[in-house]
PDB file of N, CA and C in Angstrom:
ATOM      1  N   MET A   9     107.788  92.232 107.129  1.00 70.00           N
ATOM      2  CA  MET A   9     107.056  91.874 108.329  1.00 70.00           C
ATOM      3  C   MET A   9     106.772  90.378 108.301  1.00 70.00           C
ATOM      4  N   SER A  10     107.059  89.735 109.372  1.00 91.00           N
ATOM      5  CA  SER A  10     106.856  88.295 109.476  1.00 91.00           C
ATOM      6  C   SER A  10     105.411  87.980 109.892  1.00 91.00           C
ATOM      7  N   ILE A  11     104.822  87.013 109.226  1.00 95.00           N
ATOM      8  CA  ILE A  11     103.460  86.586 109.548  1.00 95.00           C
ATOM      9  C   ILE A  11     103.501  85.117 109.966  1.00 95.00           C
ATOM     10  N   THR A  12     102.821  84.822 111.052  1.00 96.00           N
ATOM     11  CA  THR A  12     102.689  83.447 111.523  1.00 96.00           C
ATOM     12  C   THR A  12     101.323  82.928 111.079  1.00 96.00           C
ATOM     13  N   TYR A  13     101.317  81.795 110.407  1.00 97.00           N
ATOM     14  CA  TYR A  13     100.091  81.214 109.872  1.00 97.00           C
ATOM     15  C   TYR A  13      99.724  79.960 110.662  1.00 97.00           C
ATOM     16  N   SER A  14      98.416  79.731 110.775  1.00 96.00           N
ATOM     17  CA  SER A  14      97.952  78.508 111.437  1.00 96.00           C
ATOM     18  C   SER A  14      96.614  78.075 110.844  1.00 96.00           C
ATOM     19  N   TRP A  15      96.370  76.775 110.869  1.00 97.00           N
ATOM     20  CA  TRP A  15      95.110  76.200 110.419  1.00 97.00           C
ATOM     21  C   TRP A  15      94.180  76.032 111.605  1.00 97.00           C
ATOM     22  N   GLY A  16      92.898  76.060 111.335  1.00 96.00           N
ATOM     23  CA  GLY A  16      91.895  75.754 112.348  1.00 96.00           C
ATOM     24  C   GLY A  16      90.724  75.037 111.703  1.00 96.00           C
ATOM     25  N   ILE A  17      90.039  74.248 112.494  1.00 97.00           N
ATOM     26  CA  ILE A  17      88.876  73.500 112.025  1.00 97.00           C
ATOM     27  C   ILE A  17      87.657  74.036 112.765  1.00 97.00           C
ATOM     28  N   ASP A  18      86.658  74.507 111.998  1.00 96.00           N
ATOM     29  CA  ASP A  18      85.416  74.974 112.600  1.00 96.00           C
ATOM     30  C   ASP A  18      84.473  73.817 112.889  1.00 96.00           C
ATOM     31  N   SER A  19      84.361  72.897 111.928  1.00 97.00           N
ATOM     32  CA  SER A  19      83.450  71.767 112.131  1.00 97.00           C
ATOM     33  C   SER A  19      83.766  70.645 111.152  1.00 97.00           C
ATOM     34  N   LEU A  20      83.373  69.455 111.561  1.00 97.00           N
ATOM     35  CA  LEU A  20      83.448  68.261 110.720  1.00 97.00           C
ATOM     36  C   LEU A  20      82.023  67.753 110.548  1.00 97.00           C
ATOM     37  N   HIS A  21      81.568  67.636 109.315  1.00 96.00           N
ATOM     38  CA  HIS A  21      80.232  67.136 109.029  1.00 96.00           C
ATOM     39  C   HIS A  21      80.370  65.637 108.773  1.00 96.00           C
ATOM     40  N   LYS A  22      79.528  64.852 109.422  1.00 95.00           N
ATOM     41  CA  LYS A  22      79.655  63.402 109.287  1.00 95.00           C
ATOM     42  C   LYS A  22      78.282  62.762 109.137  1.00 95.00           C
ATOM     43  N   LYS A  23      78.291  61.574 108.541  1.00 94.00           N
ATOM     44  CA  LYS A  23      77.057  60.812 108.385  1.00 94.00           C
ATOM     45  C   LYS A  23      77.411  59.337 108.214  1.00 94.00           C
ATOM     46  N   ASN A  24      76.418  58.493 108.404  1.00 94.00           N
ATOM     47  CA  ASN A  24      76.592  57.066 108.169  1.00 94.00           C
ATOM     48  C   ASN A  24      76.360  56.797 106.684  1.00 94.00           C
ATOM     49  N   ILE A  25      77.266  56.019 106.097  1.00 92.00           N
ATOM     50  CA  ILE A  25      77.145  55.674 104.675  1.00 92.00           C
ATOM     51  C   ILE A  25      77.268  54.165 104.548  1.00 92.00           C
ATOM     52  N   TYR A  26      76.166  53.541 104.236  1.00 92.00           N
ATOM     53  CA  TYR A  26      76.086  52.090 104.101  1.00 92.00           C
ATOM     54  C   TYR A  26      76.624  51.419 105.350  1.00 92.00           C
ATOM     55  N   THR A  27      77.759  50.733 105.262  1.00 89.00           N
ATOM     56  CA  THR A  27      78.288  49.992 106.411  1.00 89.00           C
ATOM     57  C   THR A  27      79.263  50.816 107.254  1.00 89.00           C
ATOM     58  N   LEU A  28      79.519  52.055 106.837  1.00 91.00           N
ATOM     59  CA  LEU A  28      80.487  52.904 107.534  1.00 91.00           C
ATOM     60  C   LEU A  28      79.761  53.916 108.418  1.00 91.00           C
ATOM     61  N   SER A  29      80.259  54.082 109.630  1.00 91.00           N
ATOM     62  CA  SER A  29      79.641  55.023 110.570  1.00 91.00           C
ATOM     63  C   SER A  29      80.484  56.278 110.707  1.00 91.00           C
ATOM     64  N   ASP A  30      79.805  57.403 110.867  1.00 93.00           N
ATOM     65  CA  ASP A  30      80.454  58.690 111.119  1.00 93.00           C
ATOM     66  C   ASP A  30      81.529  59.031 110.086  1.00 93.00           C
ATOM     67  N   VAL A  31      81.145  58.969 108.825  1.00 93.00           N
ATOM     68  CA  VAL A  31      82.055  59.295 107.728  1.00 93.00           C
ATOM     69  C   VAL A  31      82.080  60.819 107.564  1.00 93.00           C
ATOM     70  N   VAL A  32      83.262  61.403 107.646  1.00 94.00           N
ATOM     71  CA  VAL A  32      83.396  62.840 107.443  1.00 94.00           C
ATOM     72  C   VAL A  32      83.273  63.124 105.952  1.00 94.00           C
ATOM     73  N   TYR A  33      82.291  63.966 105.606  1.00 94.00           N
ATOM     74  CA  TYR A  33      82.070  64.297 104.202  1.00 94.00           C
ATOM     75  C   TYR A  33      82.313  65.782 103.904  1.00 94.00           C
ATOM     76  N   LYS A  34      82.442  66.597 104.950  1.00 96.00           N
ATOM     77  CA  LYS A  34      82.693  68.020 104.738  1.00 96.00           C
ATOM     78  C   LYS A  34      83.484  68.569 105.924  1.00 96.00           C
ATOM     79  N   ILE A  35      84.452  69.425 105.604  1.00 97.00           N
ATOM     80  CA  ILE A  35      85.272  70.077 106.621  1.00 97.00           C
ATOM     81  C   ILE A  35      85.090  71.586 106.467  1.00 97.00           C
ATOM     82  N   SER A  36      84.743  72.256 107.543  1.00 98.00           N
ATOM     83  CA  SER A  36      84.733  73.719 107.569  1.00 98.00           C
ATOM     84  C   SER A  36      86.030  74.151 108.229  1.00 98.00           C
ATOM     85  N   TRP A  37      86.834  74.940 107.520  1.00 97.00           N
ATOM     86  CA  TRP A  37      88.190  75.252 107.965  1.00 97.00           C
ATOM     87  C   TRP A  37      88.458  76.754 107.864  1.00 97.00           C
ATOM     88  N   TYR A  38      89.545  77.158 108.512  1.00 97.00           N
ATOM     89  CA  TYR A  38      90.045  78.527 108.351  1.00 97.00           C
ATOM     90  C   TYR A  38      91.563  78.517 108.462  1.00 97.00           C
ATOM     91  N   ARG A  39      92.152  79.542 107.899  1.00 97.00           N
ATOM     92  CA  ARG A  39      93.596  79.763 108.016  1.00 97.00           C
ATOM     93  C   ARG A  39      93.762  81.183 108.534  1.00 97.00           C
ATOM     94  N   GLN A  40      94.577  81.336 109.556  1.00 97.00           N
ATOM     95  CA  GLN A  40      94.795  82.638 110.165  1.00 97.00           C
ATOM     96  C   GLN A  40      96.243  83.051 110.010  1.00 97.00           C
ATOM     97  N   GLY A  41      96.423  84.333 109.755  1.00 96.00           N
ATOM     98  CA  GLY A  41      97.751  84.915 109.725  1.00 96.00           C
ATOM     99  C   GLY A  41      97.798  86.066 110.719  1.00 96.00           C
ATOM    100  N   VAL A  42      98.867  86.136 111.494  1.00 96.00           N
ATOM    101  CA  VAL A  42      99.064  87.215 112.474  1.00 96.00           C
ATOM    102  C   VAL A  42     100.494  87.718 112.314  1.00 96.00           C
ATOM    103  N   ASP A  43     100.637  89.052 112.164  1.00 93.00           N
ATOM    104  CA  ASP A  43     101.990  89.590 112.033  1.00 93.00           C
ATOM    105  C   ASP A  43     102.535  90.021 113.396  1.00 93.00           C
ATOM    106  N   ASN A  44     103.773  90.479 113.403  1.00 92.00           N
ATOM    107  CA  ASN A  44     104.460  90.826 114.655  1.00 92.00           C
ATOM    108  C   ASN A  44     103.780  91.951 115.428  1.00 92.00           C
ATOM    109  N   ASP A  45     103.012  92.796 114.714  1.00 90.00           N
ATOM    110  CA  ASP A  45     102.332  93.918 115.369  1.00 90.00           C
ATOM    111  C   ASP A  45     100.906  93.580 115.775  1.00 90.00           C
ATOM    112  N   GLY A  46     100.492  92.354 115.564  1.00 90.00           N
ATOM    113  CA  GLY A  46      99.161  91.929 115.977  1.00 90.00           C
ATOM    114  C   GLY A  46      98.080  92.072 114.924  1.00 90.00           C
ATOM    115  N   TYR A  47      98.429  92.564 113.726  1.00 91.00           N
ATOM    116  CA  TYR A  47      97.448  92.605 112.646  1.00 91.00           C
ATOM    117  C   TYR A  47      97.172  91.172 112.205  1.00 91.00           C
ATOM    118  N   SER A  48      95.894  90.878 111.957  1.00 93.00           N
ATOM    119  CA  SER A  48      95.554  89.499 111.605  1.00 93.00           C
ATOM    120  C   SER A  48      94.474  89.454 110.535  1.00 93.00           C
ATOM    121  N   CYS A  49      94.340  88.283 109.960  1.00 95.00           N
ATOM    122  CA  CYS A  49      93.328  88.037 108.940  1.00 95.00           C
ATOM    123  C   CYS A  49      92.981  86.553 108.960  1.00 95.00           C
ATOM    124  N   LEU A  50      91.703  86.267 108.737  1.00 95.00           N
ATOM    125  CA  LEU A  50      91.230  84.896 108.608  1.00 95.00           C
ATOM    126  C   LEU A  50      90.728  84.670 107.185  1.00 95.00           C
ATOM    127  N   SER A  51      91.024  83.512 106.659  1.00 95.00           N
ATOM    128  CA  SER A  51      90.468  83.068 105.392  1.00 95.00           C
ATOM    129  C   SER A  51      89.939  81.665 105.635  1.00 95.00           C
ATOM    130  N   GLY A  52      88.786  81.362 105.083  1.00 96.00           N
ATOM    131  CA  GLY A  52      88.234  80.041 105.357  1.00 96.00           C
ATOM    132  C   GLY A  52      87.342  79.541 104.258  1.00 96.00           C
ATOM    133  N   GLY A  53      86.868  78.334 104.454  1.00 96.00           N
ATOM    134  CA  GLY A  53      85.994  77.728 103.471  1.00 96.00           C
ATOM    135  C   GLY A  53      85.547  76.359 103.919  1.00 96.00           C
ATOM    136  N   THR A  54      84.993  75.636 102.977  1.00 96.00           N
ATOM    137  CA  THR A  54      84.595  74.260 103.243  1.00 96.00           C
ATOM    138  C   THR A  54      85.207  73.355 102.186  1.00 96.00           C
ATOM    139  N   LEU A  55      85.508  72.173 102.608  1.00 96.00           N
ATOM    140  CA  LEU A  55      86.065  71.162 101.714  1.00 96.00           C
ATOM    141  C   LEU A  55      85.103  69.980 101.695  1.00 96.00           C
ATOM    142  N   ASP A  56      84.553  69.691 100.524  1.00 95.00           N
ATOM    143  CA  ASP A  56      83.691  68.524 100.352  1.00 95.00           C
ATOM    144  C   ASP A  56      84.571  67.330 100.006  1.00 95.00           C
ATOM    145  N   LEU A  57      84.474  66.292 100.798  1.00 93.00           N
ATOM    146  CA  LEU A  57      85.273  65.082 100.582  1.00 93.00           C
ATOM    147  C   LEU A  57      84.477  64.075  99.762  1.00 93.00           C
ATOM    148  N   SER A  58      85.187  63.271  98.998  1.00 88.00           N
ATOM    149  CA  SER A  58      84.495  62.218  98.254  1.00 88.00           C
ATOM    150  C   SER A  58      84.161  61.085  99.225  1.00 88.00           C
ATOM    151  N   VAL A  59      82.987  60.533  99.040  1.00 89.00           N
ATOM    152  CA  VAL A  59      82.511  59.443  99.894  1.00 89.00           C
ATOM    153  C   VAL A  59      82.010  58.311  98.997  1.00 89.00           C
ATOM    154  N   PRO A  60      81.916  57.115  99.547  1.00 89.00           N
ATOM    155  CA  PRO A  60      81.425  55.992  98.742  1.00 89.00           C
ATOM    156  C   PRO A  60      80.007  56.259  98.237  1.00 89.00           C
ATOM    157  N   GLU A  61      79.776  55.929  96.981  1.00 88.00           N
ATOM    158  CA  GLU A  61      78.454  56.160  96.390  1.00 88.00           C
ATOM    159  C   GLU A  61      77.616  54.891  96.309  1.00 88.00           C
ATOM    160  N   THR A  62      78.268  53.748  96.522  1.00 89.00           N
ATOM    161  CA  THR A  62      77.527  52.480  96.472  1.00 89.00           C
ATOM    162  C   THR A  62      77.913  51.626  97.679  1.00 89.00           C
ATOM    163  N   PHE A  63      77.079  50.655  97.935  1.00 90.00           N
ATOM    164  CA  PHE A  63      77.351  49.695  99.011  1.00 90.00           C
ATOM    165  C   PHE A  63      78.675  48.987  98.751  1.00 90.00           C
ATOM    166  N   GLU A  64      78.938  48.638  97.497  1.00 90.00           N
ATOM    167  CA  GLU A  64      80.162  47.927  97.133  1.00 90.00           C
ATOM    168  C   GLU A  64      81.397  48.796  97.401  1.00 90.00           C
ATOM    169  N   GLU A  65      81.301  50.085  97.064  1.00 87.00           N
ATOM    170  CA  GLU A  65      82.422  50.991  97.335  1.00 87.00           C
ATOM    171  C   GLU A  65      82.692  51.096  98.839  1.00 87.00           C
ATOM    172  N   ALA A  66      81.639  51.197  99.606  1.00 87.00           N
ATOM    173  CA  ALA A  66      81.793  51.306 101.061  1.00 87.00           C
ATOM    174  C   ALA A  66      82.458  50.060 101.630  1.00 87.00           C
ATOM    175  N   ASN A  67      82.081  48.907 101.129  1.00 84.00           N
ATOM    176  CA  ASN A  67      82.649  47.648 101.620  1.00 84.00           C
ATOM    177  C   ASN A  67      84.075  47.414 101.153  1.00 84.00           C
ATOM    178  N   SER A  68      84.489  48.066 100.084  1.00 86.00           N
ATOM    179  CA  SER A  68      85.829  47.814  99.551  1.00 86.00           C
ATOM    180  C   SER A  68      86.879  48.800 100.081  1.00 86.00           C
ATOM    181  N   ILE A  69      86.468  49.760 100.890  1.00 85.00           N
ATOM    182  CA  ILE A  69      87.423  50.748 101.411  1.00 85.00           C
ATOM    183  C   ILE A  69      88.387  50.076 102.378  1.00 85.00           C
ATOM    184  N   THR A  70      89.672  50.328 102.156  1.00 84.00           N
ATOM    185  CA  THR A  70      90.695  49.842 103.083  1.00 84.00           C
ATOM    186  C   THR A  70      91.342  51.061 103.739  1.00 84.00           C
ATOM    187  N   GLY A  71      91.754  50.907 104.949  1.00 80.00           N
ATOM    188  CA  GLY A  71      92.435  51.985 105.650  1.00 80.00           C
ATOM    189  C   GLY A  71      91.502  53.089 106.143  1.00 80.00           C
ATOM    190  N   PHE A  72      90.221  52.789 106.287  1.00 85.00           N
ATOM    191  CA  PHE A  72      89.268  53.777 106.786  1.00 85.00           C
ATOM    192  C   PHE A  72      89.613  54.118 108.228  1.00 85.00           C
ATOM    193  N   THR A  73      89.703  55.404 108.523  1.00 87.00           N
ATOM    194  CA  THR A  73      89.996  55.857 109.881  1.00 87.00           C
ATOM    195  C   THR A  73      88.680  56.195 110.565  1.00 87.00           C
ATOM    196  N   THR A  74      88.420  55.569 111.678  1.00 87.00           N
ATOM    197  CA  THR A  74      87.179  55.856 112.400  1.00 87.00           C
ATOM    198  C   THR A  74      87.202  57.291 112.920  1.00 87.00           C
ATOM    199  N   TYR A  75      86.022  57.849 113.080  1.00 92.00           N
ATOM    200  CA  TYR A  75      85.903  59.240 113.505  1.00 92.00           C
ATOM    201  C   TYR A  75      86.658  59.481 114.815  1.00 92.00           C
ATOM    202  N   SER A  76      86.535  58.576 115.746  1.00 91.00           N
ATOM    203  CA  SER A  76      87.178  58.747 117.055  1.00 91.00           C
ATOM    204  C   SER A  76      88.700  58.681 116.979  1.00 91.00           C
ATOM    205  N   SER A  77      89.235  58.185 115.865  1.00 92.00           N
ATOM    206  CA  SER A  77      90.685  58.083 115.708  1.00 92.00           C
ATOM    207  C   SER A  77      91.274  59.198 114.847  1.00 92.00           C
ATOM    208  N   LEU A  78      90.433  60.062 114.285  1.00 95.00           N
ATOM    209  CA  LEU A  78      90.941  61.161 113.468  1.00 95.00           C
ATOM    210  C   LEU A  78      91.767  62.124 114.303  1.00 95.00           C
ATOM    211  N   THR A  79      92.771  62.705 113.688  1.00 95.00           N
ATOM    212  CA  THR A  79      93.594  63.706 114.367  1.00 95.00           C
ATOM    213  C   THR A  79      93.486  65.033 113.610  1.00 95.00           C
ATOM    214  N   GLU A  80      93.772  66.108 114.308  1.00 96.00           N
ATOM    215  CA  GLU A  80      93.765  67.416 113.680  1.00 96.00           C
ATOM    216  C   GLU A  80      94.759  67.465 112.523  1.00 96.00           C
ATOM    217  N   SER A  81      95.932  66.886 112.725  1.00 95.00           N
ATOM    218  CA  SER A  81      96.946  66.919 111.662  1.00 95.00           C
ATOM    219  C   SER A  81      96.490  66.135 110.436  1.00 95.00           C
ATOM    220  N   GLN A  82      95.727  65.069 110.619  1.00 95.00           N
ATOM    221  CA  GLN A  82      95.212  64.310 109.480  1.00 95.00           C
ATOM    222  C   GLN A  82      94.198  65.152 108.695  1.00 95.00           C
ATOM    223  N   ILE A  83      93.316  65.830 109.404  1.00 96.00           N
ATOM    224  CA  ILE A  83      92.328  66.679 108.744  1.00 96.00           C
ATOM    225  C   ILE A  83      93.030  67.812 107.997  1.00 96.00           C
ATOM    226  N   ILE A  84      94.012  68.436 108.621  1.00 96.00           N
ATOM    227  CA  ILE A  84      94.756  69.528 107.984  1.00 96.00           C
ATOM    228  C   ILE A  84      95.498  69.021 106.746  1.00 96.00           C
ATOM    229  N   SER A  85      95.995  67.798 106.786  1.00 95.00           N
ATOM    230  CA  SER A  85      96.676  67.249 105.605  1.00 95.00           C
ATOM    231  C   SER A  85      95.686  67.086 104.448  1.00 95.00           C
ATOM    232  N   TRP A  86      94.429  66.732 104.744  1.00 95.00           N
ATOM    233  CA  TRP A  86      93.418  66.639 103.695  1.00 95.00           C
ATOM    234  C   TRP A  86      93.171  68.017 103.074  1.00 95.00           C
ATOM    235  N   ILE A  87      93.141  69.043 103.920  1.00 96.00           N
ATOM    236  CA  ILE A  87      92.942  70.410 103.417  1.00 96.00           C
ATOM    237  C   ILE A  87      94.127  70.825 102.554  1.00 96.00           C
ATOM    238  N   ASN A  88      95.342  70.551 103.044  1.00 94.00           N
ATOM    239  CA  ASN A  88      96.552  70.895 102.285  1.00 94.00           C
ATOM    240  C   ASN A  88      96.607  70.186 100.935  1.00 94.00           C
ATOM    241  N   ASP A  89      96.057  68.983 100.867  1.00 94.00           N
ATOM    242  CA  ASP A  89      96.042  68.241  99.611  1.00 94.00           C
ATOM    243  C   ASP A  89      95.131  68.900  98.571  1.00 94.00           C
ATOM    244  N   GLU A  90      94.152  69.663  99.016  1.00 94.00           N
ATOM    245  CA  GLU A  90      93.155  70.232  98.111  1.00 94.00           C
ATOM    246  C   GLU A  90      93.340  71.711  97.803  1.00 94.00           C
ATOM    247  N   TYR A  91      94.017  72.448  98.682  1.00 94.00           N
ATOM    248  CA  TYR A  91      94.132  73.891  98.518  1.00 94.00           C
ATOM    249  C   TYR A  91      95.583  74.318  98.368  1.00 94.00           C
ATOM    250  N   ASP A  92      95.777  75.392  97.630  1.00 92.00           N
ATOM    251  CA  ASP A  92      97.097  75.976  97.440  1.00 92.00           C
ATOM    252  C   ASP A  92      97.375  76.925  98.611  1.00 92.00           C
ATOM    253  N   THR A  93      98.095  76.434  99.597  1.00 94.00           N
ATOM    254  CA  THR A  93      98.377  77.210 100.806  1.00 94.00           C
ATOM    255  C   THR A  93      99.126  78.495 100.477  1.00 94.00           C
ATOM    256  N   THR A  94      99.986  78.462  99.472  1.00 95.00           N
ATOM    257  CA  THR A  94     100.746  79.649  99.093  1.00 95.00           C
ATOM    258  C   THR A  94      99.804  80.775  98.671  1.00 95.00           C
ATOM    259  N   SER A  95      98.765  80.448  97.906  1.00 95.00           N
ATOM    260  CA  SER A  95      97.792  81.455  97.473  1.00 95.00           C
ATOM    261  C   SER A  95      96.982  81.989  98.643  1.00 95.00           C
ATOM    262  N   ILE A  96      96.574  81.098  99.538  1.00 96.00           N
ATOM    263  CA  ILE A  96      95.815  81.522 100.723  1.00 96.00           C
ATOM    264  C   ILE A  96      96.662  82.466 101.563  1.00 96.00           C
ATOM    265  N   ASP A  97      97.920  82.088 101.796  1.00 96.00           N
ATOM    266  CA  ASP A  97      98.817  82.921 102.610  1.00 96.00           C
ATOM    267  C   ASP A  97      99.066  84.278 101.951  1.00 96.00           C
ATOM    268  N   ALA A  98      99.197  84.288 100.624  1.00 95.00           N
ATOM    269  CA  ALA A  98      99.421  85.552  99.914  1.00 95.00           C
ATOM    270  C   ALA A  98      98.216  86.474 100.068  1.00 95.00           C
ATOM    271  N   GLU A  99      97.009  85.924 100.003  1.00 96.00           N
ATOM    272  CA  GLU A  99      95.803  86.734 100.178  1.00 96.00           C
ATOM    273  C   GLU A  99      95.700  87.264 101.615  1.00 96.00           C
ATOM    274  N   ILE A 100      96.057  86.429 102.567  1.00 96.00           N
ATOM    275  CA  ILE A 100      96.074  86.869 103.965  1.00 96.00           C
ATOM    276  C   ILE A 100      97.069  88.008 104.135  1.00 96.00           C
ATOM    277  N   GLN A 101      98.246  87.859 103.553  1.00 94.00           N
ATOM    278  CA  GLN A 101      99.265  88.907 103.661  1.00 94.00           C
ATOM    279  C   GLN A 101      98.791  90.211 103.018  1.00 94.00           C
ATOM    280  N   ARG A 102      98.154  90.111 101.840  1.00 94.00           N
ATOM    281  CA  ARG A 102      97.632  91.321 101.185  1.00 94.00           C
ATOM    282  C   ARG A 102      96.613  92.031 102.077  1.00 94.00           C
ATOM    283  N   THR A 103      95.742  91.266 102.705  1.00 93.00           N
ATOM    284  CA  THR A 103      94.720  91.854 103.572  1.00 93.00           C
ATOM    285  C   THR A 103      95.351  92.501 104.792  1.00 93.00           C
ATOM    286  N   ILE A 104      96.336  91.844 105.382  1.00 93.00           N
ATOM    287  CA  ILE A 104      97.029  92.436 106.532  1.00 93.00           C
ATOM    288  C   ILE A 104      97.725  93.724 106.118  1.00 93.00           C
ATOM    289  N   ASP A 105      98.379  93.716 104.960  1.00 91.00           N
ATOM    290  CA  ASP A 105      99.051  94.926 104.475  1.00 91.00           C
ATOM    291  C   ASP A 105      98.052  96.059 104.262  1.00 91.00           C
ATOM    292  N   LEU A 106      96.881  95.758 103.712  1.00 89.00           N
ATOM    293  CA  LEU A 106      95.851  96.775 103.519  1.00 89.00           C
ATOM    294  C   LEU A 106      95.364  97.329 104.860  1.00 89.00           C
ATOM    295  N   ASN A 107      95.138  96.430 105.813  1.00 86.00           N
ATOM    296  CA  ASN A 107      94.664  96.863 107.134  1.00 86.00           C
ATOM    297  C   ASN A 107      95.706  97.687 107.869  1.00 86.00           C
ATOM    298  N   ARG A 108      96.956  97.374 107.651  1.00 84.00           N
ATOM    299  CA  ARG A 108      98.044  98.107 108.305  1.00 84.00           C
ATOM    300  C   ARG A 108      98.040  99.573 107.860  1.00 84.00           C
ATOM    301  N   ASN A 109      97.674  99.801 106.614  1.00 80.00           N
ATOM    302  CA  ASN A 109      97.688 101.153 106.062  1.00 80.00           C
ATOM    303  C   ASN A 109      96.320 101.826 106.091  1.00 80.00           C
ATOM    304  N   LEU A 110      95.358 101.172 106.701  1.00 81.00           N
ATOM    305  CA  LEU A 110      94.014 101.708 106.787  1.00 81.00           C
ATOM    306  C   LEU A 110      93.973 102.866 107.778  1.00 81.00           C
ATOM    307  N   VAL A 111      93.331 103.934 107.379  1.00 76.00           N
ATOM    308  CA  VAL A 111      93.182 105.099 108.253  1.00 76.00           C
ATOM    309  C   VAL A 111      91.717 105.189 108.649  1.00 76.00           C
ATOM    310  N   VAL A 112      91.456 105.169 109.930  1.00 77.00           N
ATOM    311  CA  VAL A 112      90.103 105.303 110.454  1.00 77.00           C
ATOM    312  C   VAL A 112      90.009 106.663 111.117  1.00 77.00           C
ATOM    313  N   SER A 113      89.076 107.454 110.628  1.00 79.00           N
ATOM    314  CA  SER A 113      88.937 108.811 111.156  1.00 79.00           C
ATOM    315  C   SER A 113      87.680 108.941 111.996  1.00 79.00           C
ATOM    316  N   THR A 114      87.816 109.542 113.143  1.00 81.00           N
ATOM    317  CA  THR A 114      86.661 109.891 113.975  1.00 81.00           C
ATOM    318  C   THR A 114      86.503 111.399 114.040  1.00 81.00           C
ATOM    319  N   ASP A 115      87.333 112.108 113.298  1.00 82.00           N
ATOM    320  CA  ASP A 115      87.260 113.567 113.202  1.00 82.00           C
ATOM    321  C   ASP A 115      86.582 113.891 111.874  1.00 82.00           C
ATOM    322  N   PHE A 116      85.241 114.054 111.893  1.00 83.00           N
ATOM    323  CA  PHE A 116      84.469 114.234 110.679  1.00 83.00           C
ATOM    324  C   PHE A 116      84.563 115.673 110.182  1.00 83.00           C
ATOM    325  N   PRO A 117      84.498 115.855 108.864  1.00 84.00           N
ATOM    326  CA  PRO A 117      84.608 117.203 108.296  1.00 84.00           C
ATOM    327  C   PRO A 117      83.554 118.162 108.821  1.00 84.00           C
ATOM    328  N   TRP A 118      82.365 117.680 109.115  1.00 86.00           N
ATOM    329  CA  TRP A 118      81.293 118.563 109.571  1.00 86.00           C
ATOM    330  C   TRP A 118      81.437 118.986 111.033  1.00 86.00           C
ATOM    331  N   ASN A 119      82.437 118.390 111.730  1.00 77.00           N
ATOM    332  CA  ASN A 119      82.683 118.783 113.122  1.00 77.00           C
ATOM    333  C   ASN A 119      83.707 119.895 113.223  1.00 77.00           C
ATOM    334  N   ASN A 120      84.287 120.321 112.128  1.00 68.00           N
ATOM    335  CA  ASN A 120      85.336 121.356 112.156  1.00 68.00           C
ATOM    336  C   ASN A 120      84.757 122.733 112.027  1.00 68.00           C
TER     337      ASN A 120
END
């Protein structure tokens, strides 16, 4: 069974750090898998990013991307750099497989 996976961002936590404004320090994310029959599963978490700890570190940062210039693909690349997507996808697939074989009964033994 083929599963289509996608990333999503729930929220970006930001704060001002010394001379830098709106520095993203935490990402709340999820990964979704959906199979051909519509069975799906979400897995998610938060990613704490390293931020400057001193005024000198903040002033020495090169290539800082302002909050208004961030892209979804850039945020997702940060997540991919920190997490093993293969493991996340395998867990999603296991959950979908379990749900596919789940039997829900509304015919209770005491009703017979």
